[in-house]
Amino acid sequence: MYLIFKIRSLIILSFVLLFSFNGCKDFTYNQNKLAKNSEIENFGIVIHGGAGTMSREEMTKEMDSIYRKKLEEVIKVGYSILKNGGTSQEAVEKSINLMEDSSLFNAGKGAVLNSNGEIELDASFMDGKTLNAGAIVGVKTIKNPISAAIKVMENSPHVMFFGKGAEQFSKMQGLEIVDPNYFFIQKRIDELKRIKLKEKKSSFVHDELKNIKYGTVGCVALDKKGNLAAGTSTGGMTNKKWNRIGDVPIIGAGNYANNKTCAISATGWGEFFIRNVVAHDISALMEYKGLKISEASKIVINEKVAKLGGDGGVIGIDRNGNIAMEMNTNGMYRAHMNSKGDIVVKIYSDE
């Protein structure tokens, strides 16, 4: 009798364990399925390498090809991060790092020189989920300013650091510090000499400054979790004086991200973008008037900024993966990729 009871107990226990195991498997499966379903379909990324007066007549076929290849290289790296489950922050930082490390753009290596023949770099980053942001201004030794801006956001209670203080903070954060000579390229030295020569004949070389290609770089991204991020990095304006600061490090002017609406990175004549609070204005038009990102960008760039005499452009991506690449100039180095892997690379405004 005892033996029969024991056998029955073992059978019951076996069934309990079996059902428990299957239940755990079902629970794990459902949890994984839920996590997968929580990922959005329309993730994407957009980059720019500056807007300006570039034209087919001025651009050699060789340089056209070089810029397009670099833009394609950068956008593919950022896209790969998003495709593999990386965050929008990671994609933005890495994409901008690559452009900062290239001498093709006015950011990091190859940045323009101020009136004293020195480098002054600015950058900002914003997280659309938390609305946290970080910026650095007027630095001369930080190899990758966008990474410093992110560290300000992550590891300080502040939003913006300037000059030597920003450099000291970045060094404490373990970021790479370089000799200022690292950033210099002959093209920028010649550019400054040319402007200074013309400056002797005029108190303000307005037309010459307008014709300089704005090589500011930027990136906006939407990741699989539905989070937006925006980053922008620049060397500012050639021959700038008196520690002039443009729109790039000003949150809401040259850079903005909000998960409710969009992520925006701007490039152009900074003073006009500050006065129009361009990046935030696009977001506000979307949030309060219900405009599409393409509509809001067009109004701000081609009506508001243009009306004041400013020129430049923006890139943007909204919470649904829709993108905008708006400009009122002859061109803007730009590229984007969607979740399907479709890639678009453009330079001129009529493309």
Tab-separated table of C-alpha atoms in Angstrom, residues 71-305:
chain	number	residue	atom	x	y	z
A	71	LEU	CA	28.102	60.400	-46.390
A	72	GLU	CA	27.205	56.847	-47.415
A	73	GLU	CA	29.876	55.410	-45.121
A	74	VAL	CA	28.635	57.419	-42.151
A	75	ILE	CA	24.926	56.746	-42.643
A	76	LYS	CA	25.532	52.997	-42.988
A	77	VAL	CA	27.428	52.882	-39.694
A	78	GLY	CA	24.661	54.739	-37.872
A	79	TYR	CA	21.986	52.575	-39.475
A	80	SER	CA	23.801	49.378	-38.497
A	81	ILE	CA	23.758	50.459	-34.855
A	82	LEU	CA	19.991	51.011	-34.969
A	83	LYS	CA	19.292	47.805	-36.896
A	84	ASN	CA	21.156	45.771	-34.288
A	85	GLY	CA	19.137	47.253	-31.437
A	86	GLY	CA	21.413	50.138	-30.507
A	87	THR	CA	20.029	53.391	-29.141
A	88	SER	CA	19.457	56.596	-31.053
A	89	GLN	CA	22.093	58.205	-28.820
A	90	GLU	CA	24.691	55.630	-29.832
A	91	ALA	CA	23.867	56.042	-33.517
A	92	VAL	CA	24.024	59.836	-33.365
A	93	GLU	CA	27.295	59.931	-31.438
A	94	LYS	CA	29.090	57.431	-33.676
A	95	SER	CA	27.868	59.053	-36.890
A	96	ILE	CA	29.015	62.495	-35.794
A	97	ASN	CA	32.336	61.107	-34.523
A	98	LEU	CA	33.045	59.841	-38.034
A	99	MET	CA	32.334	63.256	-39.542
A	100	GLU	CA	34.355	65.033	-36.843
A	101	ASP	CA	37.282	62.766	-37.712
A	102	SER	CA	37.036	63.648	-41.408
A	103	SER	CA	38.698	66.762	-42.825
A	104	LEU	CA	35.804	67.183	-45.273
A	105	PHE	CA	33.589	69.000	-42.795
A	106	ASN	CA	33.628	72.047	-40.538
A	107	ALA	CA	33.630	70.027	-37.317
A	108	GLY	CA	36.492	68.446	-35.410
A	109	LYS	CA	39.456	67.904	-37.739
A	110	GLY	CA	39.178	70.379	-40.590
A	111	ALA	CA	37.128	72.955	-38.678
A	112	VAL	CA	37.342	76.598	-39.737
A	113	LEU	CA	39.655	79.089	-38.024
A	114	ASN	CA	38.667	82.173	-36.039
A	115	SER	CA	40.142	85.650	-36.602
A	116	ASN	CA	43.189	84.721	-34.508
A	117	GLY	CA	43.840	81.625	-36.590
A	118	GLU	CA	42.627	79.321	-33.812
A	119	ILE	CA	40.123	76.501	-33.533
A	120	GLU	CA	36.943	77.005	-31.467
A	121	LEU	CA	34.602	74.028	-31.464
A	122	ASP	CA	30.961	73.800	-30.338
A	123	ALA	CA	28.595	70.833	-30.042
A	124	SER	CA	25.285	69.843	-28.480
A	125	PHE	CA	23.209	66.725	-27.939
A	126	MET	CA	19.617	66.168	-26.831
A	127	ASP	CA	17.742	63.055	-25.715
A	128	GLY	CA	14.121	63.076	-26.878
A	129	LYS	CA	12.911	60.656	-24.207
A	130	THR	CA	14.075	62.596	-21.144
A	131	LEU	CA	14.610	66.050	-22.702
A	132	ASN	CA	18.060	65.977	-21.134
A	133	ALA	CA	20.727	67.853	-23.069
A	134	GLY	CA	24.402	68.721	-23.026
A	135	ALA	CA	26.588	71.221	-24.864
A	136	ILE	CA	30.178	72.422	-25.015
A	137	VAL	CA	31.375	75.754	-26.381
A	138	GLY	CA	34.680	77.207	-27.575
A	139	VAL	CA	36.895	74.184	-26.975
A	140	LYS	CA	40.267	73.741	-28.673
A	141	THR	CA	41.620	70.346	-27.606
A	142	ILE	CA	38.692	67.888	-27.458
A	143	LYS	CA	39.014	65.467	-30.384
A	144	ASN	CA	35.297	64.675	-30.542
A	145	PRO	CA	33.158	67.537	-29.217
A	146	ILE	CA	29.864	65.659	-29.594
A	147	SER	CA	31.089	63.023	-27.135
A	148	ALA	CA	31.938	65.796	-24.682
A	149	ALA	CA	28.434	67.249	-25.031
A	150	ILE	CA	26.974	63.832	-24.215
A	151	LYS	CA	29.201	63.537	-21.136
A	152	VAL	CA	27.949	66.935	-19.940
A	153	MET	CA	24.403	65.599	-20.233
A	154	GLU	CA	25.126	62.255	-18.571
A	155	ASN	CA	27.645	63.105	-15.866
A	156	SER	CA	26.880	66.629	-14.706
A	157	PRO	CA	23.833	68.499	-13.383
A	158	HIS	CA	24.406	71.191	-16.014
A	159	VAL	CA	23.646	71.673	-19.705
A	160	MET	CA	26.540	73.733	-21.088
A	161	PHE	CA	30.274	74.033	-20.372
A	162	PHE	CA	32.617	76.575	-21.951
A	163	GLY	CA	36.292	76.709	-22.936
A	164	LYS	CA	38.955	75.436	-20.551
A	165	GLY	CA	36.392	74.264	-18.029
A	166	ALA	CA	34.777	72.086	-20.696
A	167	GLU	CA	38.202	70.727	-21.633
A	168	GLN	CA	39.088	69.911	-18.021
A	169	PHE	CA	35.743	68.181	-17.529
A	170	SER	CA	36.200	66.158	-20.733
A	171	LYS	CA	39.673	65.056	-19.672
A	172	MET	CA	38.250	63.886	-16.333
A	173	GLN	CA	35.656	61.899	-18.281
A	174	GLY	CA	38.382	60.047	-20.144
A	175	LEU	CA	37.763	61.628	-23.537
A	176	GLU	CA	40.633	61.987	-25.980
A	177	ILE	CA	42.467	65.322	-25.735
A	178	VAL	CA	44.675	66.388	-28.650
A	179	ASP	CA	47.077	69.176	-29.545
A	180	PRO	CA	45.195	72.026	-31.292
A	181	ASN	CA	47.383	71.492	-34.367
A	182	TYR	CA	45.567	68.191	-34.943
A	183	PHE	CA	42.552	70.099	-36.265
A	184	PHE	CA	44.388	72.315	-38.773
A	185	ILE	CA	44.224	71.664	-42.521
A	186	GLN	CA	45.678	73.810	-45.301
A	187	LYS	CA	42.295	74.483	-46.867
A	188	ARG	CA	41.098	76.341	-43.762
A	189	ILE	CA	44.346	78.289	-43.435
A	190	ASP	CA	44.036	79.492	-47.047
A	191	GLU	CA	40.368	80.295	-46.525
A	192	LEU	CA	41.133	82.547	-43.557
A	193	LYS	CA	43.919	84.350	-45.449
A	194	ARG	CA	41.570	85.038	-48.349
A	195	ILE	CA	38.879	86.497	-46.110
A	196	LYS	CA	41.320	88.633	-44.136
A	197	LEU	CA	42.651	90.062	-47.392
A	198	LYS	CA	39.149	91.062	-48.454
A	199	GLU	CA	38.398	92.327	-44.951
A	200	LYS	CA	41.027	95.039	-45.391
A	201	LYS	CA	38.887	96.484	-48.174
A	202	SER	CA	35.599	96.215	-46.282
A	203	SER	CA	34.650	96.459	-42.611
A	204	PHE	CA	32.384	93.414	-42.904
A	205	VAL	CA	32.816	90.824	-45.623
A	206	HIS	CA	29.156	89.873	-45.797
A	207	ASP	CA	29.062	88.340	-49.272
A	208	GLU	CA	32.259	86.378	-48.715
A	209	LEU	CA	30.937	84.916	-45.475
A	210	LYS	CA	27.653	83.988	-47.144
A	211	ASN	CA	29.528	82.064	-49.814
A	212	ILE	CA	31.481	79.922	-47.354
A	213	LYS	CA	30.176	76.376	-47.286
A	214	TYR	CA	28.671	75.726	-43.905
A	215	GLY	CA	30.286	72.420	-42.975
A	216	THR	CA	28.540	71.957	-39.637
A	217	VAL	CA	27.656	68.288	-39.126
A	218	GLY	CA	24.594	66.780	-37.536
A	219	CYS	CA	22.620	63.599	-37.043
A	220	VAL	CA	19.102	62.730	-35.918
A	221	ALA	CA	17.841	59.220	-35.244
A	222	LEU	CA	14.825	57.192	-34.162
A	223	ASP	CA	15.642	53.820	-32.599
A	224	LYS	CA	13.603	50.626	-32.289
A	225	LYS	CA	12.360	51.667	-28.845
A	226	GLY	CA	10.820	54.803	-30.317
A	227	ASN	CA	13.352	57.186	-28.796
A	228	LEU	CA	14.605	60.216	-30.690
A	229	ALA	CA	17.984	61.925	-30.402
A	230	ALA	CA	19.718	64.857	-32.078
A	231	GLY	CA	23.340	65.947	-32.192
A	232	THR	CA	25.191	68.784	-33.918
A	233	SER	CA	28.894	69.705	-34.043
A	234	THR	CA	30.728	72.627	-35.655
A	235	GLY	CA	33.803	74.796	-35.906
A	236	GLY	CA	31.581	77.845	-36.294
A	237	MET	CA	32.161	80.611	-38.804
A	238	THR	CA	35.444	81.429	-40.542
A	239	ASN	CA	37.157	84.546	-39.149
A	240	LYS	CA	34.737	84.782	-36.220
A	241	LYS	CA	35.720	87.341	-33.582
A	242	TRP	CA	35.254	88.018	-29.881
A	243	ASN	CA	34.416	84.391	-28.992
A	244	ARG	CA	31.331	84.479	-31.185
A	245	ILE	CA	28.906	81.627	-30.450
A	246	GLY	CA	26.447	80.385	-33.050
A	247	ASP	CA	23.305	78.296	-32.888
A	248	VAL	CA	24.850	74.818	-32.605
A	249	PRO	CA	25.293	74.650	-28.799
A	250	ILE	CA	22.029	76.514	-28.153
A	251	ILE	CA	19.373	73.918	-27.337
A	252	GLY	CA	16.255	74.754	-29.331
A	253	ALA	CA	18.104	76.813	-31.921
A	254	GLY	CA	20.564	74.502	-33.663
A	255	ASN	CA	19.554	71.244	-32.006
A	256	TYR	CA	16.434	69.755	-30.409
A	257	ALA	CA	14.751	66.399	-29.725
A	258	ASN	CA	11.417	65.475	-28.181
A	259	ASN	CA	9.796	62.038	-28.365
A	260	LYS	CA	6.395	63.724	-28.715
A	261	THR	CA	7.380	65.264	-32.023
A	262	CYS	CA	10.782	65.082	-33.695
A	263	ALA	CA	14.555	65.414	-33.608
A	264	ILE	CA	16.149	68.336	-35.480
A	265	SER	CA	19.728	69.336	-36.358
A	266	ALA	CA	20.405	72.646	-38.084
A	267	THR	CA	23.156	74.122	-40.230
A	268	GLY	CA	23.568	77.622	-41.609
A	269	TRP	CA	23.908	81.238	-40.542
A	270	GLY	CA	23.700	80.727	-36.792
A	271	GLU	CA	22.522	84.177	-35.753
A	272	PHE	CA	19.308	83.758	-37.744
A	273	PHE	CA	18.729	80.279	-36.356
A	274	ILE	CA	19.097	81.604	-32.808
A	275	ARG	CA	16.678	84.479	-33.433
A	276	ASN	CA	14.118	82.084	-34.905
A	277	VAL	CA	14.736	79.320	-32.333
A	278	VAL	CA	14.598	77.099	-35.410
A	279	ALA	CA	14.858	73.561	-34.052
A	280	HIS	CA	12.288	74.064	-31.290
A	281	ASP	CA	9.968	76.044	-33.560
A	282	ILE	CA	9.685	73.076	-35.904
A	283	SER	CA	8.814	70.841	-32.951
A	284	ALA	CA	6.296	73.386	-31.630
A	285	LEU	CA	4.517	73.663	-34.982
A	286	MET	CA	4.158	69.895	-34.984
A	287	GLU	CA	2.985	69.654	-31.372
A	288	TYR	CA	0.606	72.606	-31.235
A	289	LYS	CA	-0.594	72.943	-34.829
A	290	GLY	CA	-0.430	69.308	-35.845
A	291	LEU	CA	1.810	69.947	-38.838
A	292	LYS	CA	3.854	67.230	-40.501
A	293	ILE	CA	7.623	67.451	-40.066
A	294	SER	CA	8.023	68.308	-43.753
A	295	GLU	CA	5.479	71.134	-43.490
A	296	ALA	CA	6.920	72.583	-40.287
A	297	SER	CA	10.484	72.488	-41.625
A	298	LYS	CA	9.505	74.227	-44.845
A	299	ILE	CA	7.689	77.035	-43.008
A	300	VAL	CA	10.558	77.683	-40.611
A	301	ILE	CA	13.427	77.508	-43.121
A	302	ASN	CA	11.884	78.860	-46.306
A	303	GLU	CA	9.565	81.434	-44.756
A	304	LYS	CA	10.662	82.520	-41.278
A	305	VAL	CA	14.460	82.265	-41.596
